[in-house]
Structure formats: structure tokens, C-alpha cells
């Protein structure tokens, strides 16, 4: 009976030691995985290139002018197809951009890098177009690892101001 007790005690100690080693191994692997993911995220984080800035501006103008050929050239195929599938998308987006109002100011107001599970890394920039009576917030999204520099997505949000509520 004493031998059985010793054997069970030794085997319990061995099992606990093995579990502790597995836990330490698991923690170490977790830390390595997190470090690799952080490194990949840092590699993907970047600024917009000059070409991407130009493409963003060209797309804004192409939407205003309803220039379908330029829009197709600048958007990723999937984004262009989504716009084509919605018959009112181009009409709605172009209606937000004043054709005759003078542009008083254009500036980039935010910038960031995002990661979406299943989609990948993106570079997102938002511009403010100020026309005096209204402002547009124009957001463009590029794939961070993309070499073609086509735009993956856009959004235009228009805000109207009355003459009493104009902020400088």
C-alpha cells in the first residue's frame, strides 16, 4: 500500500511538472505569436504615397463629373462592381459634391491603418472639402499591401451650414 501511495505521488508530481512545462511552452508560443503579429502590423502601417493622394483626388473629381471610365480605372474591381450593382450609388455620391460652388479649403483631417479579419490591412484617409455653405468629409481606403494603388472603398458625408452656424 505504501508503494502504491509513493507511485501515485511520484506520478502526480510528474504530471504536474509536465503540465507546468506545457503551460510555460504555451505562454512562450503565445508571446512569440503576438510578437510576430505586432511586427506584421508595424510592417503594414504606412503613409499614403503621392500616387495614392493623387488617385484619391482624381476619384473625387471623377465622382463629381460622373466619369465612369476614370472611376473604373481608380477603384478596385470589387468596389467598382458594387457601385455598378447599385444603380443610384454614383448619382447619390455625385450629388454631394458641389459642381459650381468654389472650394475654399481642402485638408486631410485624419489618417490611420486598420486591420479587418478576413479582409486584411488598410490605409484610410479622410479629407475635409469646405465649400462655405457645406462641407464634405471624403474617406478613401487603400489596401496596405497593394501594389496597384487602386482604391478599395470610399465614403462621402455632406454637412450643410446656415449662415448663422458657420464655424471658422
GROMACS .gro file of C-alpha atoms in nm, residues 4-163:
model
  160
    4UNK     CA    1   0.119   0.235  -0.433
    5UNK     CA    2   0.096   0.563  -0.245
    6UNK     CA    3   0.457   0.652  -0.343
    7UNK     CA    4   0.395   0.562  -0.707
    8UNK     CA    5   0.077   0.772  -0.722
    9UNK     CA    6   0.257   1.061  -0.551
   10UNK     CA    7   0.552   1.041  -0.793
   11UNK     CA    8   0.322   1.013  -1.096
   12UNK     CA    9   0.115   1.309  -0.973
   13UNK     CA   10   0.431   1.516  -0.931
   14UNK     CA   11   0.547   1.412  -1.279
   15UNK     CA   12   0.210   1.502  -1.434
   16UNK     CA   13   0.201   1.839  -1.257
   17UNK     CA   14   0.555   1.912  -1.372
   18UNK     CA   15   0.465   1.818  -1.729
   19UNK     CA   16   0.152   2.037  -1.717
   20UNK     CA   17   0.359   2.328  -1.591
   21UNK     CA   18   0.608   2.280  -1.876
   22UNK     CA   19   0.321   2.265  -2.129
   23UNK     CA   20   0.174   2.584  -1.981
   24UNK     CA   21   0.512   2.760  -1.998
   25UNK     CA   22   0.559   2.634  -2.353
   26UNK     CA   23   0.209   2.758  -2.441
   27UNK     CA   24   0.276   3.101  -2.284
   28UNK     CA   25   0.605   3.126  -2.472
   29UNK     CA   26   0.435   3.034  -2.802
   30UNK     CA   27   0.161   3.290  -2.732
   31UNK     CA   28   0.421   3.562  -2.674
   32UNK     CA   29   0.604   3.466  -2.994
   33UNK     CA   30   0.279   3.474  -3.191
   34UNK     CA   31   0.182   3.815  -3.050
   35UNK     CA   32   0.530   3.949  -3.130
   36UNK     CA   33   0.506   3.821  -3.489
   37UNK     CA   34   0.159   3.975  -3.534
   38UNK     CA   35   0.278   4.309  -3.395
   39UNK     CA   36   0.576   4.301  -3.630
   40UNK     CA   37   0.350   4.230  -3.928
   41UNK     CA   38   0.115   4.511  -3.823
   42UNK     CA   39   0.407   4.754  -3.795
   43UNK     CA   40   0.534   4.648  -4.138
   44UNK     CA   41   0.191   4.719  -4.286
   45UNK     CA   42   0.150   5.061  -4.123
   46UNK     CA   43   0.244   5.331  -4.366
   47UNK     CA   44   0.155   5.671  -4.503
   48UNK     CA   45  -0.023   5.731  -4.830
   49UNK     CA   46   0.204   5.754  -5.129
   50UNK     CA   47   0.195   6.058  -5.355
   51UNK     CA   48   0.026   5.844  -5.622
   52UNK     CA   49  -0.245   5.738  -5.377
   53UNK     CA   50  -0.306   6.102  -5.280
   54UNK     CA   51  -0.342   6.188  -5.649
   55UNK     CA   52  -0.574   5.891  -5.708
   56UNK     CA   53  -0.794   5.996  -5.415
   57UNK     CA   54  -0.827   6.349  -5.557
   58UNK     CA   55  -0.888   6.218  -5.911
   59UNK     CA   56  -1.163   5.985  -5.788
   60UNK     CA   57  -1.335   6.270  -5.601
   61UNK     CA   58  -1.341   6.475  -5.922
   62UNK     CA   59  -1.447   6.173  -6.132
   63UNK     CA   60  -1.741   6.113  -5.897
   64UNK     CA   61  -1.842   6.479  -5.920
   65UNK     CA   62  -1.825   6.463  -6.301
   66UNK     CA   63  -1.982   6.112  -6.315
   67UNK     CA   64  -1.680   5.997  -6.521
   68UNK     CA   65  -1.741   5.621  -6.518
   69UNK     CA   66  -1.423   5.533  -6.712
   70UNK     CA   67  -1.198   5.712  -6.461
   71UNK     CA   68  -1.391   5.568  -6.167
   72UNK     CA   69  -1.344   5.216  -6.306
   73UNK     CA   70  -0.972   5.280  -6.352
   74UNK     CA   71  -0.924   5.408  -5.994
   75UNK     CA   72  -1.141   5.165  -5.796
   76UNK     CA   73  -1.062   4.802  -5.721
   77UNK     CA   74  -1.274   4.571  -5.939
   78UNK     CA   75  -1.487   4.459  -5.643
   79UNK     CA   76  -1.557   4.817  -5.531
   80UNK     CA   77  -1.639   4.920  -5.887
   81UNK     CA   78  -1.875   4.622  -5.927
   82UNK     CA   79  -2.054   4.714  -5.604
   83UNK     CA   80  -2.103   5.066  -5.737
   84UNK     CA   81  -2.233   4.930  -6.068
   85UNK     CA   82  -2.473   4.693  -5.888
   86UNK     CA   83  -2.636   4.988  -5.709
   87UNK     CA   84  -2.787   5.198  -5.988
   88UNK     CA   85  -2.825   5.506  -5.767
   89UNK     CA   86  -2.481   5.497  -5.598
   90UNK     CA   87  -2.298   5.723  -5.844
   91UNK     CA   88  -2.589   5.967  -5.870
   92UNK     CA   89  -2.612   5.990  -5.492
   93UNK     CA   90  -2.238   6.031  -5.435
   94UNK     CA   91  -2.202   6.290  -5.711
   95UNK     CA   92  -2.494   6.491  -5.570
   96UNK     CA   93  -2.289   6.553  -5.253
   97UNK     CA   94  -2.012   6.731  -5.443
   98UNK     CA   95  -2.097   7.087  -5.548
   99UNK     CA   96  -2.011   7.149  -5.911
  100UNK     CA   97  -2.026   7.529  -5.915
  101UNK     CA   98  -1.952   7.627  -5.554
  102UNK     CA   99  -1.591   7.733  -5.511
  103UNK     CA  100  -1.374   7.507  -5.298
  104UNK     CA  101  -1.247   7.722  -5.010
  105UNK     CA  102  -1.028   7.468  -4.839
  106UNK     CA  103  -0.920   7.106  -4.869
  107UNK     CA  104  -0.723   6.928  -4.598
  108UNK     CA  105  -0.660   6.578  -4.472
  109UNK     CA  106  -0.817   6.562  -4.128
  110UNK     CA  107  -0.750   6.203  -4.026
  111UNK     CA  108  -0.534   5.912  -4.122
  112UNK     CA  109  -0.492   5.560  -3.996
  113UNK     CA  110  -0.417   5.198  -4.057
  114UNK     CA  111  -0.685   4.935  -3.989
  115UNK     CA  112  -0.691   4.558  -3.986
  116UNK     CA  113  -1.013   4.373  -4.066
  117UNK     CA  114  -1.027   3.999  -4.005
  118UNK     CA  115  -1.068   3.819  -4.334
  119UNK     CA  116  -1.005   4.135  -4.535
  120UNK     CA  117  -0.652   4.241  -4.440
  121UNK     CA  118  -0.473   4.568  -4.367
  122UNK     CA  119  -0.600   4.900  -4.496
  123UNK     CA  120  -0.476   5.258  -4.507
  124UNK     CA  121  -0.764   5.502  -4.451
  125UNK     CA  122  -0.755   5.878  -4.504
  126UNK     CA  123  -1.033   6.133  -4.454
  127UNK     CA  124  -1.031   6.470  -4.626
  128UNK     CA  125  -1.238   6.778  -4.550
  129UNK     CA  126  -1.361   6.976  -4.850
  130UNK     CA  127  -1.502   7.313  -4.738
  131UNK     CA  128  -1.733   7.495  -4.981
  132UNK     CA  129  -1.853   7.769  -4.745
  133UNK     CA  130  -2.218   7.665  -4.715
  134UNK     CA  131  -2.134   7.298  -4.686
  135UNK     CA  132  -1.851   7.062  -4.610
  136UNK     CA  133  -1.776   6.714  -4.738
  137UNK     CA  134  -1.590   6.450  -4.545
  138UNK     CA  135  -1.441   6.221  -4.806
  139UNK     CA  136  -1.291   5.894  -4.682
  140UNK     CA  137  -1.075   5.677  -4.907
  141UNK     CA  138  -0.949   5.330  -4.826
  142UNK     CA  139  -0.645   5.162  -4.981
  143UNK     CA  140  -0.511   4.812  -4.917
  144UNK     CA  141  -0.188   4.846  -4.719
  145UNK     CA  142  -0.003   4.577  -4.912
  146UNK     CA  143  -0.137   4.671  -5.252
  147UNK     CA  144   0.099   4.749  -5.536
  148UNK     CA  145  -0.165   4.864  -5.786
  149UNK     CA  146  -0.273   5.155  -5.564
  150UNK     CA  147  -0.640   5.113  -5.660
  151UNK     CA  148  -0.893   5.244  -5.410
  152UNK     CA  149  -1.068   4.971  -5.210
  153UNK     CA  150  -1.353   5.187  -5.079
  154UNK     CA  151  -1.493   5.538  -5.044
  155UNK     CA  152  -1.745   5.731  -4.840
  156UNK     CA  153  -1.869   6.089  -4.877
  157UNK     CA  154  -2.061   6.261  -4.599
  158UNK     CA  155  -2.202   6.610  -4.657
  159UNK     CA  156  -2.283   6.865  -4.386
  160UNK     CA  157  -2.478   7.185  -4.454
  161UNK     CA  158  -2.435   7.506  -4.254
  162UNK     CA  159  -2.664   7.804  -4.230
  163UNK     CA  160  -2.503   8.149  -4.232
   0.00000   0.00000   0.00000
